[in-house]
CSV table of C-alpha atoms and ligand atoms in Angstrom, one decimal:
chain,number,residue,atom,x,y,z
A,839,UNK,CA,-16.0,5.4,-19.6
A,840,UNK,CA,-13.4,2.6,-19.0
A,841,UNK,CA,-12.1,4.6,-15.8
A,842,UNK,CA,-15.7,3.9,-14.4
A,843,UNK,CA,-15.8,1.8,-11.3
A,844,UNK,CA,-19.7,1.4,-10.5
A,845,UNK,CA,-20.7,-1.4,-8.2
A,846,UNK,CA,-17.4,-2.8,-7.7
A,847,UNK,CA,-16.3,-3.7,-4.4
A,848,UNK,CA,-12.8,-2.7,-3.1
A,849,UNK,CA,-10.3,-2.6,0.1
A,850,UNK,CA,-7.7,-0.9,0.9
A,851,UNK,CA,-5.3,-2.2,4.3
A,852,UNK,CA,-4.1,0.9,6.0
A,853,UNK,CA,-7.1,2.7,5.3
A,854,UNK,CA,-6.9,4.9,8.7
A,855,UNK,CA,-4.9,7.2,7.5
A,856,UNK,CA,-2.6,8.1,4.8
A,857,UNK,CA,-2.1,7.0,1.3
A,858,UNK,CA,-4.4,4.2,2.3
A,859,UNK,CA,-7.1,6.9,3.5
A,860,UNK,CA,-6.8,8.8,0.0
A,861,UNK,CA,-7.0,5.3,-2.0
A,862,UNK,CA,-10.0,4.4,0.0
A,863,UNK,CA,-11.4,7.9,-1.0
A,864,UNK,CA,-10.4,7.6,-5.0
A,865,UNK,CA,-12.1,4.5,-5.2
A,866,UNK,CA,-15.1,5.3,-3.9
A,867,UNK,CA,-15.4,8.5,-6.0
A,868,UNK,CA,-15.0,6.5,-9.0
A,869,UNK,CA,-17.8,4.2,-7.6
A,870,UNK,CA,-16.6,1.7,-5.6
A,871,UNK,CA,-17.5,0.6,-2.3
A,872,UNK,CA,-14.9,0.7,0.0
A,873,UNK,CA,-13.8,-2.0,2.7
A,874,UNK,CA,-11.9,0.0,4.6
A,875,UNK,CA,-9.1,-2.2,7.0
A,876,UNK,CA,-6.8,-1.0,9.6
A,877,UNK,CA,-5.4,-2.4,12.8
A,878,UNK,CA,-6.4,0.7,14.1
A,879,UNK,CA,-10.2,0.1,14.3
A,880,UNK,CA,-10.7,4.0,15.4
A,881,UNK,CA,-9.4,5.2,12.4
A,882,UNK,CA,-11.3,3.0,9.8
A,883,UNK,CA,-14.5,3.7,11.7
A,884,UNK,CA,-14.1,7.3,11.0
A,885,UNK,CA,-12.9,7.0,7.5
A,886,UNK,CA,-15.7,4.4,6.9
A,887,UNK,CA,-18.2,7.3,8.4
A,888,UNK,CA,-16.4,10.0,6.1
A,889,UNK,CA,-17.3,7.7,3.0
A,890,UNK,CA,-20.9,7.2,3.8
A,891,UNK,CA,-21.1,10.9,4.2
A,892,UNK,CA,-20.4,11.2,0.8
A,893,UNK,CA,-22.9,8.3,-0.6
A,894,UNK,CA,-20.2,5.6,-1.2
A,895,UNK,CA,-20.7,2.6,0.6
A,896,UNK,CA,-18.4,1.5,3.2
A,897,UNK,CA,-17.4,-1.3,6.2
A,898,UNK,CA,-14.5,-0.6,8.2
A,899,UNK,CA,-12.8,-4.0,9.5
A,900,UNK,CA,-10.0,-4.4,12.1
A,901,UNK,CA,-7.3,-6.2,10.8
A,902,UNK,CA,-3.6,-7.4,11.6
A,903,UNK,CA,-2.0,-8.1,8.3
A,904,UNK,CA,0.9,-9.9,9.8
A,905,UNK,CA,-1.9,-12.4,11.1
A,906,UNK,CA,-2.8,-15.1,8.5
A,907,UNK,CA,-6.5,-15.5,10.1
A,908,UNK,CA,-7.1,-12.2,10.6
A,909,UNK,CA,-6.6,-11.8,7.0
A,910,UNK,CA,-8.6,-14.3,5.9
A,911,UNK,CA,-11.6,-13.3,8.6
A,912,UNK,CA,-11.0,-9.5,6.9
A,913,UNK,CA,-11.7,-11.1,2.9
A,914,UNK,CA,-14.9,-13.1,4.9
A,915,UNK,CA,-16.3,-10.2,6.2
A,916,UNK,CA,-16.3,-8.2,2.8
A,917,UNK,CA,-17.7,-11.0,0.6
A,918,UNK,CA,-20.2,-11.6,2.9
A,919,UNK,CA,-21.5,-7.5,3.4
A,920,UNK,CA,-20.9,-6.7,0.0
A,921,UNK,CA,-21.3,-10.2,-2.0
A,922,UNK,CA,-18.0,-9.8,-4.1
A,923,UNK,CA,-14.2,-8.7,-4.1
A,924,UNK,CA,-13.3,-7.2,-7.0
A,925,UNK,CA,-10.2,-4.8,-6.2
A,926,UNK,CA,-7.6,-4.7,-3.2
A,927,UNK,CA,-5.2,-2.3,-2.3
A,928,UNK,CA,-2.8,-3.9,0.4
A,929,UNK,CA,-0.8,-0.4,1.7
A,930,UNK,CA,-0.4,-1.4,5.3
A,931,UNK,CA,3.1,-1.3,5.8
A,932,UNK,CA,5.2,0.4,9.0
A,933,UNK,CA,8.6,1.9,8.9
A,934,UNK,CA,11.1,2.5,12.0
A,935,UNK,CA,13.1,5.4,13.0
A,936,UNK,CA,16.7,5.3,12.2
A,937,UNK,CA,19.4,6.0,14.7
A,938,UNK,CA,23.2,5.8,13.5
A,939,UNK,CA,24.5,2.0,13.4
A,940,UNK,CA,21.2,1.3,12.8
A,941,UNK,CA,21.9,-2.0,10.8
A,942,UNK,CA,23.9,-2.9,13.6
A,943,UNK,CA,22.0,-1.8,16.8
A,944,UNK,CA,18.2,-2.8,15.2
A,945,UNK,CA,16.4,-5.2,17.6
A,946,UNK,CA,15.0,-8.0,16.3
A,947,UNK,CA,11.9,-7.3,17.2
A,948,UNK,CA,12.0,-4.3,14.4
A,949,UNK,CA,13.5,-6.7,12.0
A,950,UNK,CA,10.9,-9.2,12.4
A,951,UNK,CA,8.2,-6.9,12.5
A,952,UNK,CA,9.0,-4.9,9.3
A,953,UNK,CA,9.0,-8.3,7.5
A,954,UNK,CA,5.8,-9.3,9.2
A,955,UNK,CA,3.4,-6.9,8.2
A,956,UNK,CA,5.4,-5.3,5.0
A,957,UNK,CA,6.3,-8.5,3.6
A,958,UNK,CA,4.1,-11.7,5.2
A,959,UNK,CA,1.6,-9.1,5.7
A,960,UNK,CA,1.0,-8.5,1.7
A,961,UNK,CA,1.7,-12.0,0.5
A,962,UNK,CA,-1.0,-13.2,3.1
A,963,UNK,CA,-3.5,-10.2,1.7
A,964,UNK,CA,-2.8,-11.3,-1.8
A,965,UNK,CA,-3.3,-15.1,-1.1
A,966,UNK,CA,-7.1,-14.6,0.7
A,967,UNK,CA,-7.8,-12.0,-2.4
A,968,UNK,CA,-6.4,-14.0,-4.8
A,969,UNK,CA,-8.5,-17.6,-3.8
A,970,UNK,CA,-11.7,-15.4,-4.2
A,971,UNK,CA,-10.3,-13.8,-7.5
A,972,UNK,CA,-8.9,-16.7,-8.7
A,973,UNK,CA,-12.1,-19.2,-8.2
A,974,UNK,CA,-14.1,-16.1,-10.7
A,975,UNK,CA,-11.4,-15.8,-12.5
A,976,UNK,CA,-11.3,-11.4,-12.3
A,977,UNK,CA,-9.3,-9.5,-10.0
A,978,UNK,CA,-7.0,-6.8,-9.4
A,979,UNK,CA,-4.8,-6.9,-6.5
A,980,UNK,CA,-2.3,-3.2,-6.0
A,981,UNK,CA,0.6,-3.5,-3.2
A,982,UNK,CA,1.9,-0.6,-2.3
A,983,UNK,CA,5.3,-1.0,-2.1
A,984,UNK,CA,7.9,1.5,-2.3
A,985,UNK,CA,10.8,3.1,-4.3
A,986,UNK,CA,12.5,2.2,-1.6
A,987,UNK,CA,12.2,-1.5,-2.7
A,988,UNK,CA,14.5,-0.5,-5.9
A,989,UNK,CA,16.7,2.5,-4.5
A,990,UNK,CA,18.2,2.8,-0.9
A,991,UNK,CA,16.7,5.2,0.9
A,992,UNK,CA,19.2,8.1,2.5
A,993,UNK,CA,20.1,9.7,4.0
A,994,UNK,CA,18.6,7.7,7.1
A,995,UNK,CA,19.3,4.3,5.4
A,996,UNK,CA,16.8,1.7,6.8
A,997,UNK,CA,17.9,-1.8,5.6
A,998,UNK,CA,14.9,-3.7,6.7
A,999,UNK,CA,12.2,-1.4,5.3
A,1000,UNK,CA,14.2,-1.7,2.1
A,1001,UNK,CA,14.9,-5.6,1.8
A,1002,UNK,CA,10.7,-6.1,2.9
A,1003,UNK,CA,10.1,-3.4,0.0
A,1004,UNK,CA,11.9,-5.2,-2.3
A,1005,UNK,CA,10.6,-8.4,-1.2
A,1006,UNK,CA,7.3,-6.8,-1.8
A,1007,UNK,CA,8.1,-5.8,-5.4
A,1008,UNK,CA,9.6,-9.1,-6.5
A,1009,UNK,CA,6.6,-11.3,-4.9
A,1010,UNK,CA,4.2,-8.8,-6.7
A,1011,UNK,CA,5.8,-9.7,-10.0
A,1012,UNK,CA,6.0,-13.3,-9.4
A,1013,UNK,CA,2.3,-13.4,-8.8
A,1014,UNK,CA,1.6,-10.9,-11.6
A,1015,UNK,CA,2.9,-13.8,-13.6
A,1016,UNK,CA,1.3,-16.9,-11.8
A,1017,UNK,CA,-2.1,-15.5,-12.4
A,1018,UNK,CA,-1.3,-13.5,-15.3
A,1019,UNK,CA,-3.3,-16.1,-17.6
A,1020,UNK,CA,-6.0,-16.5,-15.1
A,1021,UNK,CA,-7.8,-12.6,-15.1
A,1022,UNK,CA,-6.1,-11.5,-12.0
A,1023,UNK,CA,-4.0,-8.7,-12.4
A,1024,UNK,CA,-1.5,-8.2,-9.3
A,1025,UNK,CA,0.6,-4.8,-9.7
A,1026,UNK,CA,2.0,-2.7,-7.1
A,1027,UNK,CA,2.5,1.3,-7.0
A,1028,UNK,CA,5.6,2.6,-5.4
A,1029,UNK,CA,6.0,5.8,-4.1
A,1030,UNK,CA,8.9,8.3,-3.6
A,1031,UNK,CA,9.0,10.6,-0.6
A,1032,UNK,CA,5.2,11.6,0.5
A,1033,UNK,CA,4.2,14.1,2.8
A,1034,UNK,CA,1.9,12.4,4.8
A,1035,UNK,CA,2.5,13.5,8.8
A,1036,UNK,CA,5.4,10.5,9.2
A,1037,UNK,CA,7.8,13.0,7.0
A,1038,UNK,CA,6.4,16.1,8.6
A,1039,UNK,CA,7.7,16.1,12.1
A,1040,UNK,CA,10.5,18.6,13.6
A,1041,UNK,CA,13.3,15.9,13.6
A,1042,UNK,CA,13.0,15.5,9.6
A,1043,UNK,CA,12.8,19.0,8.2
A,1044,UNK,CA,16.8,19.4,7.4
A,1045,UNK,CA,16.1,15.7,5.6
A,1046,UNK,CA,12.8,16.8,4.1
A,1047,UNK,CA,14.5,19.5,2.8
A,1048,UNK,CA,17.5,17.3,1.0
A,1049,UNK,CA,14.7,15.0,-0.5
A,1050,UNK,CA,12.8,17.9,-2.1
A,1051,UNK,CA,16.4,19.5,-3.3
A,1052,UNK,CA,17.4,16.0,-5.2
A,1053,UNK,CA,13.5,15.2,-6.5
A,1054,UNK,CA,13.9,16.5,-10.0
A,1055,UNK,CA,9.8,17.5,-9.4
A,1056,UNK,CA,10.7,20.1,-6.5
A,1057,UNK,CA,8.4,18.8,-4.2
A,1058,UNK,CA,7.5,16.0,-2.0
A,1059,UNK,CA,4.7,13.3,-3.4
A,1060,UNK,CA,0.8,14.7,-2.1
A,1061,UNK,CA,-1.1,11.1,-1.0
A,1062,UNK,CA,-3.5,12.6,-4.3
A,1063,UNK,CA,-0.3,12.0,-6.4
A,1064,UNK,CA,-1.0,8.2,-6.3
A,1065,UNK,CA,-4.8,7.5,-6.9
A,1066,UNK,CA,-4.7,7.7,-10.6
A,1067,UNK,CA,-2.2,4.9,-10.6
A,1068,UNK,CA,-4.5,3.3,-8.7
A,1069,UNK,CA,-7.7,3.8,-10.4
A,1070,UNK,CA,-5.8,2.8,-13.8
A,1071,UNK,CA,-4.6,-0.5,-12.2
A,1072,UNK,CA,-8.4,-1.5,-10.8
A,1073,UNK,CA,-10.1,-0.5,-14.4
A,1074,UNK,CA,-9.9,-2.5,-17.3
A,1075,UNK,CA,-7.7,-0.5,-18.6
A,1076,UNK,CA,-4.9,-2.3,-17.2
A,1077,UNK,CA,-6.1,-5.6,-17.8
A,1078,UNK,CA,-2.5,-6.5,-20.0
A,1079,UNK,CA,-0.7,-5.2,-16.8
A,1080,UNK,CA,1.0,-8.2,-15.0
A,1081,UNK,CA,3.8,-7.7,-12.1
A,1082,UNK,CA,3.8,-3.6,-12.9
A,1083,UNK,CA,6.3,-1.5,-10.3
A,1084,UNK,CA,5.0,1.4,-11.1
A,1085,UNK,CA,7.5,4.3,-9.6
A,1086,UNK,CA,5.5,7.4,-8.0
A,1087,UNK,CA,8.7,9.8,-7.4
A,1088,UNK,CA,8.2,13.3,-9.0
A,1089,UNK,CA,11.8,11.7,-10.8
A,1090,UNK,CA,13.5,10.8,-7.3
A,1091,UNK,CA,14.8,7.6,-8.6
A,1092,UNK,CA,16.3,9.2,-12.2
A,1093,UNK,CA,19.1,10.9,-10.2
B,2502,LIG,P1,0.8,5.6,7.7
B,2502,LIG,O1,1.6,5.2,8.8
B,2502,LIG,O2,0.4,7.1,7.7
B,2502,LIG,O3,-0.5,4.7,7.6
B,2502,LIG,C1,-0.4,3.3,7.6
B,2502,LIG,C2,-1.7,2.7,8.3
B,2502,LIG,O4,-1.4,1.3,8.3
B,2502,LIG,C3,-1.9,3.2,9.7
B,2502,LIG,O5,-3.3,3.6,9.8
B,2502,LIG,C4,-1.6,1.9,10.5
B,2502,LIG,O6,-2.5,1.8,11.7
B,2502,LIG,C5,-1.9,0.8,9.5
B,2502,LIG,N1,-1.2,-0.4,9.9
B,2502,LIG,C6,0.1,-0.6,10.4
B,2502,LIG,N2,0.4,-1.8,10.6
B,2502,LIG,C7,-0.7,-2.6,10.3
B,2502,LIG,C8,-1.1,-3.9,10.3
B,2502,LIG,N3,-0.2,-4.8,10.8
B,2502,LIG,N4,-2.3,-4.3,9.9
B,2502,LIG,C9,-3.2,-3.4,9.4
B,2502,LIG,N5,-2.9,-2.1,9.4
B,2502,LIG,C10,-1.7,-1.7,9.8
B,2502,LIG,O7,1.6,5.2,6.4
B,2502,LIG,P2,1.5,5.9,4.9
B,2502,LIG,O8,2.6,6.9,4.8
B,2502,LIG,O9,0.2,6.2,4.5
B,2502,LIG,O10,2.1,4.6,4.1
B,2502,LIG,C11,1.2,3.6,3.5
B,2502,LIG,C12,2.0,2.7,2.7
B,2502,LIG,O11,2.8,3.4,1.7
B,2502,LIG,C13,3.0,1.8,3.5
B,2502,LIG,O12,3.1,0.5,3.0
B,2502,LIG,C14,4.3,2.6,3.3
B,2502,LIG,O13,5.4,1.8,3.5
B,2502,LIG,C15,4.2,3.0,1.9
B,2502,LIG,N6,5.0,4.2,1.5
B,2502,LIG,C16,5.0,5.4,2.2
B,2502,LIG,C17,5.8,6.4,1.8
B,2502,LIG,C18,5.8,7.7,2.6
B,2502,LIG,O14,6.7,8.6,2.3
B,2502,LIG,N7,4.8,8.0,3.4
B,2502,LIG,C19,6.7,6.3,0.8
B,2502,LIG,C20,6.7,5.1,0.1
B,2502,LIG,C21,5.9,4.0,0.5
């Protein structure tokens, strides 16, 4: 059907664990194969073995997103293994903890950071991508952003994650519009609250338990909850889709 991905050739940043780790997985299940791309080479190298185990096809690549070159060494490597680059998922982000006065105690460092990989990071991914889409003239590119790039996040408010989420959202949509008429589609997913092991720890379960009481679904996000965006926005299906936000939140964001 028109959800079938055979043969194409996909990468997902932040593939080591995660959201990223289920997005590589989805892909490949609808019949991708999967670059898998993580500054973490240990991780990728294990989800890159998990991948072959099941038959799909799979190079893991150690990447910095916040570094230009590394980037563009990351889209060389895949063209030249698999011959093509037809999808990209760029998920790497990072988040900070939150102490109190956080917006006034944050080191730069953390500021800088969040913007560098979160922000530069994804605009970086998208420009290597999008001069190999671009020169074919077929691509999809998905950020994942977050709803936190619409919403503020509480209660630990985290001003910098925010501001580089929305950044990531309004860059997605300006692209989505630059290459709108030139068959690359770039969309981002953004998720609400997902229990992935970040959100699982000791410190967090009074919070956890607030998110889950104001998410009109009842229940945090499972990383499952956001492949089917995914696979929708790398099929043809989506091929009128330009500069999408598409809000994963079990209803988080209606409240
Ligand atoms: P995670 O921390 O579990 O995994 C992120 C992966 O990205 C890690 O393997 C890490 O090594 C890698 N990474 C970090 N910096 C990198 C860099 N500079 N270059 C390459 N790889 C790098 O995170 P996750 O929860 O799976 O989140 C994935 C994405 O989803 C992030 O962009 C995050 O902001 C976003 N998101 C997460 C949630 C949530 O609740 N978990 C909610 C909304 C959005």
């Amino acid at each position: 059907g028109k959800f079938n991905l055979d043969g194409k050739v996909a990468l997902v940043t932040g593939a080591g664990q995660g959201i990223g780790e289920a997005l590589a997985h989805g892909l490949g299940e609808a019949g991708c194969k999967v670059a898998v791309c993580d500054l973490e080479f240990s991780r990728v190298e294990r989800v890159a073995a998990d991948l072959a185990a099941k038959g799909i096809p799979s190079l893991a690549v150690k990447v910095d997103v916040s570094n230009k070159e590394d980037v563009e060494a990351m889209v060389k490597a895949i063209v030249d293994k698999f011959g093509d680059l037809d999808i990209a998922c760029n998920n790497a982000g990072i988040v900070y903890s939150t102490t109190e006065n956080h917006s006034v105690d944050i080191p730069q460092t953390q500021w800088e950071r969040t913007m560098a990989v979160n922000l530069n990071g994804v605009f970086y991914c998208c420009q290597a991508e999008g001069k190999h889409m671009l020169k074919k003239g077929k691509g999809k590119i998905i950020n994942t952003a977050s709803m936190s790039g619409t919403i503020v996040n509480h209660p630990q408010i985290q001003a910098a994650y925010n501001a580089s989420k929305a950044g990531c959202v309004h860059m997605t949509k300006s692209l989505g519009a630059e290459w709108a008429d030139r068959g690359v589609n770039v969309n981002c997913i953004s998720p609400g609250y997902v229990d992935t092991a970040l959100n699982r720890t000791e410190a967090l379960t009074p919070i956890r338990e607030q998110w889950i009481r104001e998410t009109p679904a009842k229940r945090l996000a499972d990383v499952q909850d956001l492949v089917g965006a995914i696979i929708y926005l790398a099929s043809p299906l989506s091929d009128y889709c330009n500069g999408l936000d598409m809000i994963i939140d079990g209803g988080f964001t209606l409240w």
